[in-house]
Coordinates of C-alpha atoms and ligand atoms in Angstrom, one line a residue:
M1 CA 101.6 -39.0 -25.8
N2 CA 99.5 -35.5 -26.1
S3 CA 95.9 -36.0 -25.0
W4 CA 95.0 -32.1 -26.5
A5 CA 93.8 -31.3 -30.3
T6 CA 93.5 -28.3 -31.1
W7 CA 91.7 -26.9 -34.7
G8 CA 91.0 -24.2 -35.0
Q9 CA 88.5 -25.9 -31.7
D10 CA 90.3 -27.4 -28.3
L11 CA 89.1 -31.0 -27.7
H12 CA 90.7 -33.1 -24.8
L13 CA 90.4 -36.5 -25.8
D14 CA 91.8 -38.6 -22.8
L15 CA 94.1 -41.2 -23.8
S16 CA 95.9 -41.9 -21.2
E17 CA 93.5 -42.6 -17.7
R18 CA 92.1 -45.7 -20.9
R19 CA 95.2 -47.2 -22.6
A20 CA 95.7 -47.0 -17.8
R21 CA 93.1 -49.2 -18.4
G22 CA 94.1 -51.4 -20.4
L23 CA 93.0 -50.1 -24.1
G24 CA 94.8 -50.5 -27.2
L25 CA 96.4 -46.6 -29.1
R26 CA 93.7 -47.4 -31.2
A27 CA 90.6 -49.2 -28.7
A28 CA 91.6 -45.8 -26.8
L29 CA 90.8 -43.2 -29.3
E30 CA 87.7 -45.0 -30.3
D31 CA 86.1 -44.6 -27.4
A32 CA 87.3 -41.3 -26.7
L33 CA 86.4 -40.1 -29.7
R34 CA 83.0 -41.9 -29.2
E35 CA 82.5 -40.5 -26.0
A36 CA 83.5 -36.9 -27.4
A37 CA 80.7 -37.9 -30.4
A38 CA 77.7 -38.9 -27.5
G39 CA 78.5 -36.0 -25.5
A40 CA 78.6 -32.2 -25.6
S41 CA 82.0 -32.5 -26.1
L42 CA 81.7 -32.7 -29.9
A43 CA 77.9 -31.0 -31.7
P44 CA 76.7 -32.6 -34.1
G45 CA 78.5 -31.3 -37.5
T46 CA 81.5 -30.5 -35.8
R47 CA 84.4 -30.6 -38.0
L48 CA 87.6 -32.9 -37.0
P49 CA 90.9 -32.3 -38.2
S50 CA 92.8 -34.8 -40.6
S51 CA 93.4 -37.6 -39.7
R52 CA 97.1 -36.3 -40.0
V53 CA 96.9 -33.0 -37.8
L54 CA 94.8 -35.5 -35.2
A55 CA 98.2 -37.9 -35.3
A56 CA 100.5 -34.4 -35.3
D57 CA 98.8 -33.3 -32.2
L58 CA 98.4 -36.2 -29.8
G59 CA 102.3 -37.4 -31.1
I60 CA 100.4 -41.0 -32.4
A61 CA 100.7 -42.4 -35.7
R62 CA 98.4 -41.5 -38.8
N63 CA 97.2 -44.8 -39.7
T64 CA 95.9 -45.1 -36.5
V65 CA 94.5 -42.3 -36.2
A66 CA 92.4 -42.5 -40.0
E67 CA 91.7 -46.5 -38.6
A68 CA 89.4 -45.3 -35.5
Y69 CA 87.9 -42.3 -37.7
A70 CA 87.2 -45.1 -40.2
Q71 CA 85.4 -48.0 -36.8
L72 CA 83.4 -44.6 -35.8
A73 CA 81.7 -43.6 -39.4
A74 CA 80.9 -46.8 -39.7
E75 CA 79.3 -47.2 -36.3
G76 CA 77.2 -44.0 -37.6
W77 CA 79.1 -41.8 -35.3
L78 CA 80.8 -40.1 -37.9
T79 CA 80.5 -39.0 -41.6
S80 CA 83.2 -39.1 -43.7
R81 CA 82.9 -37.5 -47.7
Q82 CA 85.8 -37.3 -49.0
G83 CA 86.4 -34.4 -49.6
S84 CA 84.6 -32.7 -47.0
G85 CA 86.9 -35.0 -44.8
T86 CA 85.0 -36.4 -41.4
T87 CA 82.8 -34.6 -39.1
V88 CA 80.3 -35.5 -36.7
A89 CA 76.8 -37.0 -37.2
D90 CA 73.5 -35.9 -36.5
R91 CA 72.2 -37.6 -33.4
A92 CA 68.8 -38.6 -35.2
V93 CA 71.7 -41.0 -37.6
R94 CA 73.6 -42.7 -34.4
R95 CA 73.1 -45.5 -33.5
G96 CA 72.2 -45.8 -30.0
G97 CA 72.2 -42.5 -30.7
S98 CA 69.1 -40.7 -28.2
A99 CA 65.6 -39.9 -30.1
P100 CA 64.5 -36.7 -30.3
A101 CA 63.0 -34.8 -27.0
P102 CA 59.6 -34.5 -26.8
R103 CA 58.4 -31.0 -28.3
S104 CA 57.4 -29.1 -25.0
P105 CA 53.9 -27.5 -25.7
D106 CA 55.2 -23.5 -25.5
A107 CA 56.2 -24.5 -29.5
A108 CA 53.1 -25.1 -29.9
L109 CA 51.6 -21.4 -28.7
R110 CA 51.6 -19.2 -31.9
Y111 CA 49.8 -16.3 -30.2
D112 CA 52.2 -15.7 -26.3
L113 CA 49.7 -13.8 -24.0
R114 CA 50.9 -15.3 -21.1
A115 CA 52.1 -12.4 -18.7
G116 CA 55.6 -11.9 -17.6
R117 CA 57.1 -11.7 -20.4
P118 CA 57.9 -8.6 -22.1
D119 CA 57.9 -7.9 -26.5
L120 CA 61.9 -9.0 -27.3
D121 CA 61.2 -7.4 -30.3
L122 CA 61.8 -3.9 -28.7
F123 CA 65.5 -4.2 -27.4
P124 CA 67.5 -1.0 -28.6
H125 CA 69.7 -3.3 -30.4
A126 CA 71.7 -0.2 -31.9
E127 CA 71.9 2.1 -28.5
W128 CA 72.5 -1.4 -27.4
L129 CA 75.8 -1.9 -28.7
A130 CA 76.8 1.9 -29.2
A131 CA 76.8 2.1 -24.9
T132 CA 79.2 -1.1 -24.7
R133 CA 81.2 0.1 -27.3
R134 CA 81.6 3.5 -25.8
A135 CA 81.9 2.4 -22.6
L136 CA 84.6 -0.1 -23.0
A137 CA 86.9 2.8 -24.6
S138 CA 86.4 4.8 -21.5
A139 CA 86.6 1.8 -19.0
P140 CA 89.1 1.7 -17.1
R141 CA 92.0 -1.3 -17.2
D142 CA 91.4 -2.9 -14.0
A143 CA 87.2 -3.2 -14.5
L144 CA 87.8 -6.6 -16.5
G145 CA 89.2 -7.4 -12.8
Y146 CA 87.7 -8.7 -9.9
S147 CA 85.8 -6.5 -8.6
D148 CA 83.4 -5.2 -6.1
P149 CA 81.3 -8.0 -5.1
R150 CA 77.9 -5.7 -5.1
G151 CA 79.1 -4.6 -8.4
R152 CA 80.3 -1.6 -10.8
I153 CA 80.6 2.0 -9.1
E154 CA 79.8 3.4 -12.3
L155 CA 76.3 1.6 -12.1
R156 CA 75.2 1.8 -8.9
Q157 CA 76.2 5.0 -9.0
A158 CA 74.1 5.4 -12.2
L159 CA 70.9 3.6 -10.7
A160 CA 71.0 5.4 -7.4
D161 CA 70.6 8.9 -10.1
Y162 CA 67.9 7.3 -11.7
L163 CA 66.5 5.7 -9.5
G164 CA 65.7 8.8 -7.0
R165 CA 64.9 10.5 -9.5
V166 CA 62.1 8.3 -11.4
R167 CA 61.2 5.9 -9.1
G168 CA 61.8 8.5 -5.5
V169 CA 64.5 5.6 -4.0
R170 CA 66.5 6.6 -1.4
T171 CA 69.7 5.9 -2.2
D172 CA 73.4 5.8 -2.4
P173 CA 75.8 3.5 -4.0
E174 CA 77.5 2.3 -1.6
R175 CA 73.7 0.5 -0.5
L176 CA 73.0 -0.7 -3.7
L177 CA 74.5 -3.9 -5.3
L178 CA 74.1 -5.4 -8.4
T179 CA 73.1 -9.3 -9.4
S180 CA 71.8 -11.8 -11.7
G181 CA 68.5 -10.6 -12.1
Y182 CA 66.1 -9.7 -9.0
A183 CA 65.4 -12.9 -8.8
Q184 CA 69.5 -14.1 -7.1
G185 CA 68.5 -10.5 -5.2
L186 CA 65.5 -12.6 -3.2
S187 CA 67.2 -15.6 -2.8
L188 CA 70.9 -13.5 -1.3
L189 CA 68.6 -11.6 0.4
S190 CA 65.9 -15.0 1.7
A191 CA 68.7 -16.7 2.8
E192 CA 70.0 -13.9 4.9
L193 CA 67.1 -13.6 6.7
H194 CA 67.2 -17.1 7.7
A195 CA 70.2 -17.3 9.3
R196 CA 69.5 -14.0 10.5
D197 CA 66.1 -15.7 12.7
G198 CA 68.4 -18.6 12.7
S199 CA 67.5 -21.6 10.7
A200 CA 68.6 -24.2 12.8
R201 CA 65.2 -22.9 14.5
G202 CA 63.5 -23.5 11.4
G203 CA 63.7 -19.8 11.8
R204 CA 60.2 -17.4 10.3
P205 CA 58.7 -17.5 7.7
L206 CA 58.1 -14.9 4.8
A207 CA 54.7 -13.7 4.2
V208 CA 54.0 -13.2 -0.1
E209 CA 51.0 -11.9 -1.7
A210 CA 48.2 -14.9 -1.9
Y211 CA 48.3 -14.5 -5.9
G212 CA 51.6 -14.6 -6.6
L213 CA 54.8 -15.9 -9.2
A214 CA 55.2 -20.0 -8.2
P215 CA 59.8 -19.4 -9.3
H216 CA 59.7 -16.7 -7.1
R217 CA 57.7 -18.5 -4.2
A218 CA 60.6 -21.2 -5.3
V219 CA 63.2 -19.5 -4.5
I220 CA 62.8 -18.5 -1.5
T221 CA 62.0 -21.9 0.3
A222 CA 65.6 -23.1 -1.4
A223 CA 67.3 -20.1 0.3
G224 CA 65.4 -21.4 3.6
P225 CA 62.7 -19.1 5.1
A226 CA 59.3 -21.4 4.2
T227 CA 56.5 -18.9 2.9
V228 CA 53.0 -18.2 4.3
P229 CA 50.8 -16.3 2.0
L230 CA 48.6 -12.9 2.7
P231 CA 45.7 -12.0 0.7
V232 CA 45.0 -10.5 -1.6
D233 CA 42.1 -8.0 -2.6
E234 CA 41.5 -5.0 -4.7
D235 CA 43.5 -2.6 -2.5
G236 CA 46.3 -5.2 -2.7
A237 CA 47.9 -6.7 -0.8
R238 CA 46.9 -7.7 3.1
T239 CA 49.1 -5.7 5.3
D240 CA 46.8 -5.0 8.0
L241 CA 47.1 -8.7 8.8
L242 CA 50.8 -8.7 8.8
A243 CA 51.1 -8.9 12.6
R244 CA 49.4 -12.8 13.3
S245 CA 51.8 -13.8 9.9
G246 CA 54.6 -14.6 12.2
A247 CA 56.1 -14.1 8.9
G248 CA 59.7 -12.1 9.8
A249 CA 59.7 -10.3 6.4
V250 CA 57.2 -9.5 3.8
L251 CA 57.3 -9.6 -0.3
L252 CA 55.2 -6.5 -2.1
T253 CA 54.4 -6.1 -5.6
P254 CA 52.8 -2.4 -4.1
A255 CA 53.1 -0.7 -7.7
H256 CA 52.1 -3.2 -9.9
Q257 CA 50.7 -6.6 -7.2
F258 CA 51.6 -9.4 -9.7
P259 CA 49.5 -10.7 -10.9
T260 CA 46.1 -9.3 -10.3
G261 CA 47.8 -4.9 -10.9
A262 CA 46.2 -3.4 -7.6
L263 CA 48.1 -0.9 -6.6
L264 CA 49.0 -1.4 -2.6
H265 CA 46.4 1.5 -1.2
P266 CA 48.6 4.2 1.0
A267 CA 47.3 2.7 4.3
R268 CA 47.9 -0.9 3.1
R269 CA 52.3 1.2 2.6
A270 CA 52.1 2.2 5.9
A271 CA 50.4 -0.4 7.3
A272 CA 53.5 -2.7 6.3
V273 CA 56.2 -0.3 7.6
D274 CA 54.5 0.4 10.5
W275 CA 54.4 -4.3 11.4
A276 CA 58.9 -3.4 10.4
R277 CA 59.4 -0.9 12.8
E278 CA 57.3 -2.4 15.8
T279 CA 58.4 -6.0 14.9
G280 CA 61.7 -5.6 13.5
G281 CA 60.7 -6.9 10.5
L282 CA 61.9 -6.2 6.7
V283 CA 59.5 -5.0 3.6
I284 CA 61.5 -6.6 0.2
E285 CA 59.6 -4.5 -2.7
D286 CA 59.4 -6.1 -6.0
D287 CA 59.5 -3.0 -8.5
Y288 CA 59.3 -5.1 -11.2
D289 CA 57.5 -2.9 -14.0
G290 CA 57.1 0.0 -12.0
E291 CA 58.2 2.2 -14.7
F292 CA 55.2 1.5 -16.6
R293 CA 51.7 3.7 -15.3
Y294 CA 50.2 4.4 -18.1
D295 CA 47.5 6.0 -16.1
R296 CA 49.5 9.1 -14.4
Q297 CA 52.3 9.6 -12.8
A298 CA 53.9 6.6 -12.0
V299 CA 53.4 6.1 -7.9
G300 CA 57.3 6.5 -6.0
A301 CA 58.5 3.5 -5.1
M302 CA 57.5 2.4 -0.9
Q303 CA 60.5 1.7 0.3
A304 CA 61.3 6.4 0.4
L305 CA 58.9 5.5 3.4
D306 CA 61.7 4.2 5.4
P307 CA 64.9 3.1 3.4
E308 CA 66.5 1.0 6.6
R309 CA 63.0 -0.7 7.0
V310 CA 62.6 -1.4 3.0
V311 CA 64.8 -2.9 0.5
Y312 CA 64.4 -1.9 -2.7
A313 CA 64.4 -4.4 -6.0
G314 CA 64.1 -3.3 -9.3
S315 CA 65.5 -5.7 -12.3
A316 CA 66.9 -4.9 -16.1
S317 CA 64.3 -7.7 -16.9
K318 CA 61.1 -5.3 -18.4
S319 CA 62.6 -2.6 -19.8
L320 CA 64.8 -4.2 -21.5
A321 CA 65.0 -8.1 -21.8
P322 CA 65.6 -11.2 -19.0
G323 CA 69.0 -12.6 -20.8
L324 CA 70.3 -9.8 -19.7
R325 CA 70.8 -10.5 -15.7
L326 CA 70.1 -7.3 -14.8
G327 CA 68.6 -6.9 -11.0
W328 CA 69.6 -4.2 -8.4
L329 CA 68.9 -3.9 -4.9
A330 CA 69.6 -1.0 -3.0
L331 CA 69.3 -2.0 0.8
P332 CA 69.6 -0.8 4.6
V333 CA 72.7 -0.3 6.2
A334 CA 72.7 -2.8 8.1
L335 CA 72.2 -5.2 5.3
V336 CA 75.2 -3.6 3.0
E337 CA 78.0 -5.8 4.6
P338 CA 76.4 -9.0 4.8
M339 CA 74.7 -9.2 1.9
R340 CA 77.6 -7.8 -0.4
A341 CA 79.9 -11.1 1.7
R342 CA 76.7 -13.5 0.0
K343 CA 76.9 -12.4 -3.0
A344 CA 80.9 -13.2 -2.9
A345 CA 80.2 -16.8 -2.2
A346 CA 77.6 -17.1 -4.4
D347 CA 79.3 -16.5 -7.1
G348 CA 81.7 -13.7 -6.5
Q349 CA 80.1 -10.3 -8.9
S350 CA 77.7 -10.2 -11.6
G351 CA 79.7 -10.2 -15.1
V352 CA 80.8 -6.2 -16.2
L353 CA 80.2 -5.7 -19.5
E354 CA 77.0 -5.5 -18.7
Q355 CA 77.1 -3.3 -15.9
L356 CA 79.5 -1.1 -17.6
A357 CA 76.8 -1.5 -20.4
L358 CA 73.6 -0.8 -18.5
A359 CA 75.4 2.2 -16.9
E360 CA 76.2 4.3 -19.6
L361 CA 72.9 4.2 -21.1
I362 CA 72.1 5.7 -18.0
R363 CA 74.1 8.0 -17.9
S364 CA 73.2 8.9 -22.0
G365 CA 69.9 9.2 -21.8
G366 CA 69.8 6.5 -23.8
Y367 CA 67.3 4.1 -21.0
D368 CA 64.4 6.7 -19.9
R369 CA 64.3 6.8 -24.3
Q370 CA 64.1 3.2 -24.1
V371 CA 61.1 3.3 -21.4
R372 CA 59.1 6.5 -23.1
R373 CA 59.3 3.9 -25.9
A374 CA 58.5 0.4 -24.1
R375 CA 55.7 2.3 -22.3
L376 CA 54.2 3.8 -25.2
H377 CA 54.2 0.9 -27.0
Y378 CA 52.3 -1.5 -24.1
R379 CA 50.2 1.3 -23.5
R380 CA 48.9 0.8 -27.6
R381 CA 48.9 -2.7 -26.8
R382 CA 47.1 -2.3 -23.7
D383 CA 44.3 -0.2 -25.7
R384 CA 43.6 -2.5 -28.0
V385 CA 42.8 -5.7 -25.6
A386 CA 40.9 -3.1 -24.0
A387 CA 39.1 -1.9 -27.1
L388 CA 38.9 -6.0 -28.2
L389 CA 37.5 -7.3 -24.9
A390 CA 34.7 -4.4 -24.9
E391 CA 33.3 -5.6 -28.3
R392 CA 33.8 -9.1 -28.0
A393 CA 33.4 -9.2 -24.5
P394 CA 31.4 -6.6 -22.6
E395 CA 31.0 -9.0 -20.0
V396 CA 34.6 -9.4 -18.9
R397 CA 36.2 -7.2 -16.5
V398 CA 39.0 -6.0 -17.2
T399 CA 41.3 -4.8 -14.3
G400 CA 45.3 -3.9 -13.3
I401 CA 45.3 -2.8 -16.4
S402 CA 46.2 1.2 -15.4
A403 CA 50.5 -0.5 -15.1
G404 CA 52.3 -2.8 -16.4
L405 CA 52.2 -6.0 -18.8
H406 CA 49.1 -7.5 -18.1
A407 CA 45.7 -7.0 -18.0
V408 CA 43.4 -10.1 -15.1
L409 CA 40.1 -10.4 -17.2
R410 CA 37.8 -11.6 -14.6
L411 CA 35.3 -13.6 -15.9
P412 CA 31.1 -13.7 -15.2
D413 CA 29.6 -15.6 -13.0
G414 CA 26.5 -16.9 -13.6
L415 CA 25.3 -16.3 -17.1
P416 CA 23.1 -18.5 -19.3
G417 CA 25.6 -21.0 -21.4
G418 CA 28.2 -18.5 -20.1
L419 CA 31.7 -18.8 -20.7
P420 CA 32.8 -21.6 -18.8
A421 CA 35.7 -22.5 -16.4
E422 CA 39.2 -20.7 -16.2
E423 CA 40.7 -23.8 -17.3
V424 CA 38.7 -25.3 -19.8
L425 CA 39.0 -21.7 -21.2
V426 CA 43.5 -22.1 -20.2
E427 CA 43.1 -25.8 -22.3
R428 CA 41.0 -24.1 -25.2
A429 CA 43.4 -21.4 -26.0
Y430 CA 46.3 -23.5 -26.1
R431 CA 44.5 -25.8 -28.8
R432 CA 44.2 -22.6 -30.3
G433 CA 47.8 -21.8 -30.5
L434 CA 46.8 -19.1 -27.6
G435 CA 48.9 -19.0 -24.7
L436 CA 47.0 -17.5 -21.3
E437 CA 46.8 -18.8 -17.5
A438 CA 44.9 -18.3 -14.9
L439 CA 44.4 -16.5 -12.2
D440 CA 43.8 -19.7 -10.1
S441 CA 47.4 -20.7 -11.3
F442 CA 49.2 -18.2 -8.8
R443 CA 48.0 -19.6 -6.0
H444 CA 49.8 -19.6 -2.7
P445 CA 49.2 -23.3 -2.1
L446 CA 48.0 -22.7 1.4
T447 CA 45.2 -20.0 0.3
A448 CA 42.4 -22.6 0.0
P449 CA 40.5 -22.9 -3.7
D450 CA 37.2 -22.3 -2.4
G451 CA 38.0 -19.9 0.7
P452 CA 37.4 -16.7 1.5
D453 CA 41.4 -15.7 0.3
A454 CA 40.6 -16.3 -2.6
L455 CA 39.7 -14.8 -5.9
P456 CA 36.3 -15.1 -8.2
P457 CA 37.7 -16.8 -11.7
S458 CA 39.7 -15.0 -13.7
L459 CA 42.2 -15.2 -16.9
V460 CA 45.5 -13.1 -16.1
I461 CA 46.5 -12.7 -19.9
G462 CA 49.7 -10.7 -21.1
F463 CA 50.3 -8.0 -23.9
G464 CA 53.5 -7.7 -23.5
T465 CA 55.0 -11.1 -25.0
P466 CA 54.0 -11.6 -28.5
P467 CA 55.9 -9.5 -32.2
D468 CA 54.2 -7.0 -33.6
R469 CA 52.9 -9.9 -36.6
A470 CA 51.3 -11.8 -33.5
F471 CA 49.5 -10.1 -31.5
G472 CA 46.9 -8.7 -33.0
R473 CA 46.1 -12.0 -34.4
G474 CA 46.5 -13.6 -30.4
L475 CA 43.7 -10.5 -29.7
E476 CA 41.5 -12.0 -32.4
V477 CA 41.9 -15.9 -30.9
L478 CA 41.3 -14.1 -27.8
G479 CA 38.2 -12.2 -29.2
G480 CA 36.9 -15.5 -30.0
L481 CA 37.5 -17.8 -27.7
L482 CA 35.4 -15.1 -25.4
G483 CA 32.6 -14.6 -27.5
G484 CA 32.5 -18.0 -27.7
E485 CA 33.2 -19.3 -30.5
Ligands
PLP1 C1 56.7 -10.2 -10.0 C2 58.0 -10.0 -11.1 N1 58.9 -9.5 -10.4 C3 59.9 -9.9 -11.1 C4 60.3 -9.8 -11.8 C5 61.6 -9.4 -12.6 O1 62.5 -11.2 -12.4 P1 64.2 -11.5 -13.2 O2 64.8 -9.9 -13.1 O3 65.0 -12.2 -12.0 O4 64.1 -11.2 -14.8 C6 59.3 -10.5 -12.8 C7 60.1 -10.8 -14.5 O5 60.3 -10.2 -15.4 C8 58.1 -10.5 -11.9 O6 57.2 -11.2 -13.1

């Protein structure tokens, strides 16, 4: 007896195991089909093979299959229609099927002004397709096999050139590691730091900015180290306080602090590098949107101050799309081999097709064009946000807007009849279909909400995400909300 049915798709129906449990042939088939229809292996609407074909595939009598189909149709798992064969029923009509999942609150957001997401309409579909085609046509035969865990040399070479030219990063292809997004790079680095510190002894914590992404803090702690907050002000993270943090490494967003938008002051950059040199510590530079500076020439990467003490981390999530999961680390020499081994142990290597396509896009100049196009687009949006706020809510101070895809709106305090607290505004915004976040939601749990390191009540507005058609309307709703309507 066979256990594979093949009719355009493969389906594993394990009858022998059920037979071994004492089920008759028809009962075994019914049970296997029921399980497949109830779980993920047969999606609603899937057309099943005819009873003749399935019987032949499984090496059993056609009647047995026809009877099993009839039984499952009677139970509501399958739908049989004259002329259109047998299909898997919709989950809603299945007897005993689960209720539809509750709608996530995000589904109700008509205008998404949350930070950290790019406008996906900007993705250069035609250029990406053309780059993929060219990359595949010229790729050596072994490109589709297992390759160096650090990633394809084509992309490491293209990135080393690009990052040197555009961000002033001092690296070479041998020191680049391609990861599944920045998130994986952060995870592997955190695990390596923890192991070096003696994880059995608890290890030293990793210092992070007191305001930052909770998911990234979760990536770090899942890999081992605890995190400690470093206060943040208008000059970026207080790296002058690193010495007393007890940390063995620090994660910074120097070009555009996430989420306050501050540019790390040159003295603070120097302080972080000095600290790393004196203590054998490491700085991780998250350059997530370093290409999107509007007020002047982009500020070069901090990594150039000391490539043996600063790991540079970049990602295609803002410049192209987060779904590509393309990230890169420019590593100090001493970390190359251990990190290559960690990447190999984590997942072997990242997928090569995207790597080859991005290499081709960078080499052909398409990536530079895309970055320029995106920068212009976001700059226009930023100007619209600034103009709207100046007109509708002049008492709101806008900061962090000279770079990146988001801004921070400092709410005025003490205004008679003024604006309510940030959480109330966020809640009101959600009720109007507008997604935005309170600055407080990015606060590290060890930074007290009413302590000296807490930042004043503010909203964080992302202007990257909505498609053009929703952006203008979203701004209107925001204007109304801040104007007290
Ligand atoms: C602060 C920050 N760092 C890094 C990233 C990139 O992360 P990833 O490459 O894992 O998508 C993002 C999101 O785009 C971000 O907001």
